[in-house]
N, CA and C of each residue as an Amber inpcrd file, in Angstrom:
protein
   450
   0.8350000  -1.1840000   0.0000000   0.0000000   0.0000000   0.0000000
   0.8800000   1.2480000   0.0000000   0.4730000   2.2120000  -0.5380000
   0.8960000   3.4800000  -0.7170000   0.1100000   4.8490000  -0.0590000
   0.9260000   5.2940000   0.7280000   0.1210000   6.6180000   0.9800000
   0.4190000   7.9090000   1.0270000   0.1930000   9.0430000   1.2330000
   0.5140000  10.3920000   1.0740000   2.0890000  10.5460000   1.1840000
   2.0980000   9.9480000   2.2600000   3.9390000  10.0850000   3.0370000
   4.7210000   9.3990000   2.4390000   4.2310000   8.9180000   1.4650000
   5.2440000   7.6320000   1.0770000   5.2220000   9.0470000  -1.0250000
   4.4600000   9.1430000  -0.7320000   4.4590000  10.5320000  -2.2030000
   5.1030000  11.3130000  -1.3190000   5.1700000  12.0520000  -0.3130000
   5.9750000  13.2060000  -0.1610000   7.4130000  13.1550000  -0.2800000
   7.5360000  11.6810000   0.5750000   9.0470000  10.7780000   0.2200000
   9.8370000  11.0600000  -1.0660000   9.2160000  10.3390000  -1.6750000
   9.9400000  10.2930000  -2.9910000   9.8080000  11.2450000  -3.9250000
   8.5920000  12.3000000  -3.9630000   8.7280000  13.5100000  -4.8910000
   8.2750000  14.4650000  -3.8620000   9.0530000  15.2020000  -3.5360000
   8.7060000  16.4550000  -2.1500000   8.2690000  17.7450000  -2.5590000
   8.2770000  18.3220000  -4.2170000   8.5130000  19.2090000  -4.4080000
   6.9860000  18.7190000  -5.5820000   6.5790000  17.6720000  -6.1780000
   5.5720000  17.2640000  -6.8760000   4.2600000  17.6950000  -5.7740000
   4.7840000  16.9180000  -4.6470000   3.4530000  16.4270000  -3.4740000
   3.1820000  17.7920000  -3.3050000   3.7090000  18.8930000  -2.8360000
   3.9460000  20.2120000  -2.2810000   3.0070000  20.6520000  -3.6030000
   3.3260000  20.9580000  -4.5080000   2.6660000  21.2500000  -5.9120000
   1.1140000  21.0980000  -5.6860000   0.7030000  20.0430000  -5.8380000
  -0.4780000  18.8960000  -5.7910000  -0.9430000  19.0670000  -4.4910000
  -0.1640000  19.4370000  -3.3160000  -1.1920000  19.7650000  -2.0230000
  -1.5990000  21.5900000  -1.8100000  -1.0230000  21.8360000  -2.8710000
  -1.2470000  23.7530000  -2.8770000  -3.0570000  23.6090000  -4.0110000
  -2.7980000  22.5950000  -4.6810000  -3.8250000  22.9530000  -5.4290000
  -5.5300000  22.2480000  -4.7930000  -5.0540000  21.5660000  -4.1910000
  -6.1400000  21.0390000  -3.4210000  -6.7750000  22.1950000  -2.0760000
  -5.5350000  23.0040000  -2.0380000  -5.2720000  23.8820000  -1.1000000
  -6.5700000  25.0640000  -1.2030000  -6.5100000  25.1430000  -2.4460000
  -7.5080000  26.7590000  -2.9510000  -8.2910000  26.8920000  -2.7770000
  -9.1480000  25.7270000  -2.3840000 -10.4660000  26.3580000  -1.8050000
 -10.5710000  25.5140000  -0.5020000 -11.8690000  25.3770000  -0.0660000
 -11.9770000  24.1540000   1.0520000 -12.7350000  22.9360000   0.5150000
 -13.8060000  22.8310000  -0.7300000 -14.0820000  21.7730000  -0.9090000
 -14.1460000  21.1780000  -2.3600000 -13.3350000  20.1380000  -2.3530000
 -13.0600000  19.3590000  -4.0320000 -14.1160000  18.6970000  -4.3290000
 -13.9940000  18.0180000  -5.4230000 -15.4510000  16.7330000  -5.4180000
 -14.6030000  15.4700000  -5.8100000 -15.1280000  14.3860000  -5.3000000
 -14.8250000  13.3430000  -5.4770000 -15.7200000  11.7960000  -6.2190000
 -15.3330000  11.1110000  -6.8390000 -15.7660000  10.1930000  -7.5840000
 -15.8060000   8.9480000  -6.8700000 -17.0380000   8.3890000  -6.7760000
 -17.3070000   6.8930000  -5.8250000 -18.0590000   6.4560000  -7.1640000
 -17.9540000   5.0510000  -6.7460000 -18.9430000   4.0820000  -7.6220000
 -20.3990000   3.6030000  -6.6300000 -21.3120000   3.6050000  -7.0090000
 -22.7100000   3.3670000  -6.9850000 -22.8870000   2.1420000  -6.9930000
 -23.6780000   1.3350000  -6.3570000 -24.2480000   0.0720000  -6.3380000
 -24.5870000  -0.7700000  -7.9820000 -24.9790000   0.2450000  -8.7930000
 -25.0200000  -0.1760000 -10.0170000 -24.1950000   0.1240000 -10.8360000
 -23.0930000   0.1370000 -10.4700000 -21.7420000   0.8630000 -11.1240000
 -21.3350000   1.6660000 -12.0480000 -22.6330000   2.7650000 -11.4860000
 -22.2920000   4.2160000 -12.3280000 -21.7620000   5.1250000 -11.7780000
 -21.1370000   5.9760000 -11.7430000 -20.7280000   6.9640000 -10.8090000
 -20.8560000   8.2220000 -10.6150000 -20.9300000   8.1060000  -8.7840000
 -21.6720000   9.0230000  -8.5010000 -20.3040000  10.7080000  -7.6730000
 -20.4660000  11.4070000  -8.1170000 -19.9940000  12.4290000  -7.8250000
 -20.2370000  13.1040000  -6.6380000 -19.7050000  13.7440000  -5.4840000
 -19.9500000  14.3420000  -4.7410000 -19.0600000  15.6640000  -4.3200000
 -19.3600000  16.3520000  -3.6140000 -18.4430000  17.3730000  -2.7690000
 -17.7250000  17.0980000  -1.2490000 -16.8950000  17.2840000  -1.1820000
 -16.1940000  16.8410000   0.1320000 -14.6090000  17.7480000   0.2920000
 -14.4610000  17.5160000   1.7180000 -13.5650000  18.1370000   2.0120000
 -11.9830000  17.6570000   2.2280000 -10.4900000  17.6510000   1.8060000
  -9.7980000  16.5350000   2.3770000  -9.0030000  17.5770000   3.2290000
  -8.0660000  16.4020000   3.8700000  -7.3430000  16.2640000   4.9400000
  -6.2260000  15.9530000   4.8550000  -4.7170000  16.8330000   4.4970000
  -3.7910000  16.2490000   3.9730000  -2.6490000  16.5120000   5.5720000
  -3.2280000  15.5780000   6.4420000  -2.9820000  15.4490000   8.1880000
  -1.0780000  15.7660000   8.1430000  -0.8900000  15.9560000   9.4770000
   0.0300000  16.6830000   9.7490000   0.9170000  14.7380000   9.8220000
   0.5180000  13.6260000  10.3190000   0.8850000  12.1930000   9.9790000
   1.1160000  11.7840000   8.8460000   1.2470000  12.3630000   7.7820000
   1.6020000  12.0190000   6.5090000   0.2030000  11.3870000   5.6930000
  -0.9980000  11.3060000   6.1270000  -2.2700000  10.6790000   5.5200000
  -3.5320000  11.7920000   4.9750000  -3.3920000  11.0960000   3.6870000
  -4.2400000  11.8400000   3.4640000  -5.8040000  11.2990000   3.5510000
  -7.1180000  12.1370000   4.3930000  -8.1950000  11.9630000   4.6570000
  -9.4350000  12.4420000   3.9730000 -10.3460000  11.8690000   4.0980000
 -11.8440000  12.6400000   3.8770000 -12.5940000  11.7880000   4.3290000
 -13.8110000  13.0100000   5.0270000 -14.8090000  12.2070000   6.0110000
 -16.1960000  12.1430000   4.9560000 -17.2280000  12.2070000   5.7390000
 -18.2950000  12.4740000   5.6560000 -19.3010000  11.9170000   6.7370000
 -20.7400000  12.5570000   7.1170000 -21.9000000  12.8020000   7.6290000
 -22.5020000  11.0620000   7.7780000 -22.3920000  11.0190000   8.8910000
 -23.0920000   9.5840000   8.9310000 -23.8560000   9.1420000   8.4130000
 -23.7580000   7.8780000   7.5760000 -25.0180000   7.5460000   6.2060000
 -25.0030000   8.2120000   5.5490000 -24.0520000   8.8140000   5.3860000
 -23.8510000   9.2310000   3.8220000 -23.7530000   8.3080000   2.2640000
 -24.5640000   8.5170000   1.1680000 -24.3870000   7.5100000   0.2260000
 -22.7380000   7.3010000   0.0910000 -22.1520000   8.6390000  -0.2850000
 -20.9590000   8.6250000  -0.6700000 -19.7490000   7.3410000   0.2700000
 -20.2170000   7.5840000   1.7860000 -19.3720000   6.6100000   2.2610000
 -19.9870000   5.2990000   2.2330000 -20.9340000   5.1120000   1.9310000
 -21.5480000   3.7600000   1.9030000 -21.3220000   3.5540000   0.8420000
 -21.1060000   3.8300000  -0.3990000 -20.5560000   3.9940000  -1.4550000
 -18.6270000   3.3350000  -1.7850000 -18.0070000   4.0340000  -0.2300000
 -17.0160000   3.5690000  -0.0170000 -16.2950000   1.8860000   0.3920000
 -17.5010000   2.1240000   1.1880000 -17.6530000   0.7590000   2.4020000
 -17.9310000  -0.2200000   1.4010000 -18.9430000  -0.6490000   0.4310000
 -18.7850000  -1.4130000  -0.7230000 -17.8960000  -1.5180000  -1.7500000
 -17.0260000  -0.2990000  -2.1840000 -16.6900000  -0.4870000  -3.1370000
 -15.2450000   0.5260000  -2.8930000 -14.1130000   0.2400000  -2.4640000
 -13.3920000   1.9150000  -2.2760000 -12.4380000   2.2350000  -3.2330000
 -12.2180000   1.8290000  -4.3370000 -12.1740000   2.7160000  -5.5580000
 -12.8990000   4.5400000  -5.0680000 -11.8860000   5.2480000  -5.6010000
 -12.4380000   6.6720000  -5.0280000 -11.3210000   7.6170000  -6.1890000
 -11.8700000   8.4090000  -6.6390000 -10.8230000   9.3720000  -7.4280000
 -11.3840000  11.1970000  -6.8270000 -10.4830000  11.8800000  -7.0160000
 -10.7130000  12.9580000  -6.0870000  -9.4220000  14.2070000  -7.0830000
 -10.5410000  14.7400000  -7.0730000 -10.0630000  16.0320000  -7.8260000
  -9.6170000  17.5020000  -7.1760000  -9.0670000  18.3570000  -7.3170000
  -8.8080000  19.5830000  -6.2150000  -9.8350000  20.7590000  -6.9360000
 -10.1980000  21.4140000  -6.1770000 -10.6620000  23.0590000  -6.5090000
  -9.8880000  23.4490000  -7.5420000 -10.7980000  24.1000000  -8.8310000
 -10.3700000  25.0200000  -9.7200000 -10.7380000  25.9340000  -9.9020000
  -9.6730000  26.6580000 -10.3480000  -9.2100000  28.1280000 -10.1790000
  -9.2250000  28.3920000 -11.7750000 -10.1130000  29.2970000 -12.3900000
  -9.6630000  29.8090000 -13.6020000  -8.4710000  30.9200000 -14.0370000
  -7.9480000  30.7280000 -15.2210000  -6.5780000  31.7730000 -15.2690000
  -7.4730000  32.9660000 -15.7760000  -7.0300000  33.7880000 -15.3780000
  -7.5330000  35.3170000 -15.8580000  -7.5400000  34.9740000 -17.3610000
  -8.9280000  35.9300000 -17.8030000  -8.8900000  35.7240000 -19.6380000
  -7.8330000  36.5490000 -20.2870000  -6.8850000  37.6500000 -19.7470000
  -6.4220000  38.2560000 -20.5950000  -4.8900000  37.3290000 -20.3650000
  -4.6430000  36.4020000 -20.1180000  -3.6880000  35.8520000 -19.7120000
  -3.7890000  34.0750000 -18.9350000  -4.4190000  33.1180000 -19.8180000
  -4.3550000  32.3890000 -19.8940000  -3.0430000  31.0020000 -19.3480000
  -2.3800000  31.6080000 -19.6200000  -0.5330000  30.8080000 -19.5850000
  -0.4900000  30.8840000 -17.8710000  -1.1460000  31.7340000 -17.0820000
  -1.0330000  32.1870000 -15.7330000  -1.9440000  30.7890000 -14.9060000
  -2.2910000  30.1700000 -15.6700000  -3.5410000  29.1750000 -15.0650000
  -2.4470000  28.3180000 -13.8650000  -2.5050000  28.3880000 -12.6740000
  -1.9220000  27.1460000 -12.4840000  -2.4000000  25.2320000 -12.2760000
  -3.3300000  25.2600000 -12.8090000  -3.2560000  23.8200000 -13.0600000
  -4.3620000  22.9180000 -12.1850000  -4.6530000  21.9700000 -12.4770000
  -5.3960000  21.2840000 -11.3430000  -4.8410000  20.0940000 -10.9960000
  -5.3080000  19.1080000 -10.0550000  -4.7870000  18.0290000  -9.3910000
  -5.6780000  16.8520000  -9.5680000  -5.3300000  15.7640000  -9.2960000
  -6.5050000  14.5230000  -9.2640000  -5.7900000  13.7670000  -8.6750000
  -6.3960000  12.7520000  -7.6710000  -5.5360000  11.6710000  -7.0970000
  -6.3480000  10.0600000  -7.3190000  -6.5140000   9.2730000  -7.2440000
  -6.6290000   7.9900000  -7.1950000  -6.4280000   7.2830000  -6.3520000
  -7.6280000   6.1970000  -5.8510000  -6.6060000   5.1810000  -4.8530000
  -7.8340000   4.6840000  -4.5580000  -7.6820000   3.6860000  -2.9460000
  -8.8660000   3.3830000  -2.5110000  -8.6650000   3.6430000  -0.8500000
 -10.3010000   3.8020000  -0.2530000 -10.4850000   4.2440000   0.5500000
 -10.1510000   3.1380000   1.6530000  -9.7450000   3.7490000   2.6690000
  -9.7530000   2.4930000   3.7250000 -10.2860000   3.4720000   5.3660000
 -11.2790000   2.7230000   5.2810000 -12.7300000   3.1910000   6.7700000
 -11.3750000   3.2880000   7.7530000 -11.8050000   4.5170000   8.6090000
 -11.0290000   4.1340000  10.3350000 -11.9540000   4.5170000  11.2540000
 -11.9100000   4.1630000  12.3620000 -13.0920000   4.4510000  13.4020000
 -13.3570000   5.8580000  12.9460000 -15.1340000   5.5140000  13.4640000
 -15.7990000   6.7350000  13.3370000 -15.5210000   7.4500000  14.3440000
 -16.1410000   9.2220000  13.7040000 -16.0070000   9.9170000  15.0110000
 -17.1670000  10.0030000  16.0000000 -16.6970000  10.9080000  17.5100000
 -17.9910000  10.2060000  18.2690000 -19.0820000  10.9720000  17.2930000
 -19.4300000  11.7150000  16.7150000 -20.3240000  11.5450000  16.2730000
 -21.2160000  10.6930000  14.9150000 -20.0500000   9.9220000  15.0600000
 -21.1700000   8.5140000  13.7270000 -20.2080000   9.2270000  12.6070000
 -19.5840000  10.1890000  12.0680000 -19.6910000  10.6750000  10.9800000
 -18.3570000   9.2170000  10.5010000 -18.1470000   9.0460000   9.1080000
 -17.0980000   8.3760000   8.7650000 -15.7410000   9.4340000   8.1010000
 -14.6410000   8.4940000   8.6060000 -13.2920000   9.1420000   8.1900000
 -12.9290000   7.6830000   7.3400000 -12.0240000   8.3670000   6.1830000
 -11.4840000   7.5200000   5.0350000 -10.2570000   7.9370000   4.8050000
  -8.9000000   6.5840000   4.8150000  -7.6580000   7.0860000   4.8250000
  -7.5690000   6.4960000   3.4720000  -6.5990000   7.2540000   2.6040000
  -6.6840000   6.9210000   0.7790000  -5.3020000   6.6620000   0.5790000
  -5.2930000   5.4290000   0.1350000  -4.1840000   4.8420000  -0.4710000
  -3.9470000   5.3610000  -1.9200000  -2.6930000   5.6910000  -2.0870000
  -2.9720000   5.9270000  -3.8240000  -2.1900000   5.0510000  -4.4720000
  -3.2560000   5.5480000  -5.5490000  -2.5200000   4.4500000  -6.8780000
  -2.4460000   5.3800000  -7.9380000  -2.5890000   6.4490000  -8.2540000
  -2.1080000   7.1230000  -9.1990000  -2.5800000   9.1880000  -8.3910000
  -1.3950000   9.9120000  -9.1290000  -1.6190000  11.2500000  -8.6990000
  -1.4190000  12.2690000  -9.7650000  -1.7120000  13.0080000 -10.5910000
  -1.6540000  13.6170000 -11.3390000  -2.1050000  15.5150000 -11.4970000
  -0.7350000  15.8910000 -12.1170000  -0.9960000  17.4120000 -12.1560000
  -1.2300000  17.6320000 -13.2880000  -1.5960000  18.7800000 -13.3720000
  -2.2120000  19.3320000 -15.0640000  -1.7940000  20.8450000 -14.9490000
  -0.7740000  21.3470000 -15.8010000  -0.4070000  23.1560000 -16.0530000
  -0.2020000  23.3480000 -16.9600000   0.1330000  24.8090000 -17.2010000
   0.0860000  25.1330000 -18.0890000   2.0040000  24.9730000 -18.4870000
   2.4230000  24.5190000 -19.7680000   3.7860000  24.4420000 -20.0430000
   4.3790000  25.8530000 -19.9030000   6.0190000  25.8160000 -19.9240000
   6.5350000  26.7100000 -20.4040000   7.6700000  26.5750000 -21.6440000
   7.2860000  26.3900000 -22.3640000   6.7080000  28.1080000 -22.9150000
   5.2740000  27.6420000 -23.0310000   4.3460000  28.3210000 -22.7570000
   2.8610000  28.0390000 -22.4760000   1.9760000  28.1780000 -23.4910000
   2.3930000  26.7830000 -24.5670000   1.8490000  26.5980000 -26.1720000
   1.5750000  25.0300000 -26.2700000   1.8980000  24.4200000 -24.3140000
   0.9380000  23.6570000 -24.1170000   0.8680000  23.2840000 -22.7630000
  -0.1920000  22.4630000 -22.6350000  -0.1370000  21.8420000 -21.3040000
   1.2010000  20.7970000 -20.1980000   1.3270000  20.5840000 -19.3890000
   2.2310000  19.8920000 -18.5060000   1.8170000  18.7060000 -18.0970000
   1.8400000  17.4510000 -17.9330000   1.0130000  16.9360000 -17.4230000
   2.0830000  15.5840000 -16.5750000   1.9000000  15.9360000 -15.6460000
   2.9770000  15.3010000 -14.7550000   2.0460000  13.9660000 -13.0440000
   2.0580000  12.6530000 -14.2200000   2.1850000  11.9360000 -13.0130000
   2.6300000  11.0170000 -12.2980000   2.7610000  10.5260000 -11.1060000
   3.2850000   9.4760000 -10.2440000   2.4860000   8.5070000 -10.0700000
   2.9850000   7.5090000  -9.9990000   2.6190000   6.0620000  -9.8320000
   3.2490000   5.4910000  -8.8060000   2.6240000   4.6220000  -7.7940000
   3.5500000   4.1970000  -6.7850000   4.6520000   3.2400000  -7.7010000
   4.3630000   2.6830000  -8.8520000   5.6950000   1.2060000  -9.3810000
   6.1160000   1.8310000 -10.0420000   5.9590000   3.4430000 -11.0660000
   5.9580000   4.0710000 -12.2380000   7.2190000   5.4900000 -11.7320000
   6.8520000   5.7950000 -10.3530000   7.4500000   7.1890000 -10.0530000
   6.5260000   8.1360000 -10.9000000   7.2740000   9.2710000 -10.7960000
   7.2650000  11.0040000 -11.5550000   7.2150000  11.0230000 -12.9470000
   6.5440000  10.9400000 -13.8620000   6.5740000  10.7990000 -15.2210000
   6.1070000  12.0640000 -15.5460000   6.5590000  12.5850000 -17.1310000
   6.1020000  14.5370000 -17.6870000   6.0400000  13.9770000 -18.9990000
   5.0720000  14.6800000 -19.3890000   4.5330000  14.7870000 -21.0630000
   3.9690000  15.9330000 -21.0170000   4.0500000  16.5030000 -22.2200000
   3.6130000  17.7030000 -22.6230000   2.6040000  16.9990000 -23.3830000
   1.3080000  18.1160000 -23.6740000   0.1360000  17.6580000 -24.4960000
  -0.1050000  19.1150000 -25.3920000   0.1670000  18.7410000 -26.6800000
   0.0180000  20.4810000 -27.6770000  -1.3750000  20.1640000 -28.0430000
């Protein structure tokens, strides 16, 4: 298994990147699978803990974590930020992570907490010279990989 600390490890300056962009607002949305295996989208908040783990809860009986509890495949995207229109190239980028969820005791109030293993992490910017995109990701067996996309 792979987790946050084990990405900060080996790319310190990627993870840092990828935890600024999750950073921008307070709530991302995240991707669960559904009982009939369509998927269902939600809003949520994460937790990139001072223990090296990265978290997200939710509201007791929530579909989304029951959602988890069957199935924890989970993909999770960060807050976006548009680049100003007169200056496009200024965009900095968005984030997505991958992995699966793993339940830890609830809190006292019923709500559920989910610690996320990853299996894939990926940034998206703008290149420089900025005539295309960046697209830079890690794999726990793969490492730090970069392609440009024109």
């Amino acid at each position: 298994m792979t987790w946050w600390s084990d990405l900060v490890a080996a790319e310190p300056e990627f993870a840092a990147r990828v935890r600024a962009r999750f950073a921008v607002r307070k709530h991302g949305t995240m991707a669960t699978v559904r009982r009939d295996g369509s998927p269902r989208i939600s809003g949520t908040e994460f937790d990139f803990g001072d223990d090296g783990q990265l978290r997200l809860g939710s509201m007791a009986g929530a579909v989304k974590a029951l959602d988890l509890r069957r199935d924890p495949r989970v993909a999770l995207h960060s807050p976006t930020e548009d680049a100003p229109p007169d200056d496009p190239s200024t965009w900095d980028g968005d984030a997505k992570i991958a992995g699966r969820a793993h339940e830890e005791p609830p809190a006292e109030d019923g709500s559920h907490r989910f610690r996320i293993e990853l299996t894939e992490v990926v940034l998206t910017r703008v290149g420089d010279p900025p005539d295309h995109l960046l697209i830079e990701s890690w794999h726990p067996d793969r490492g730090l990989q970069r392609r440009p996309r024109h």
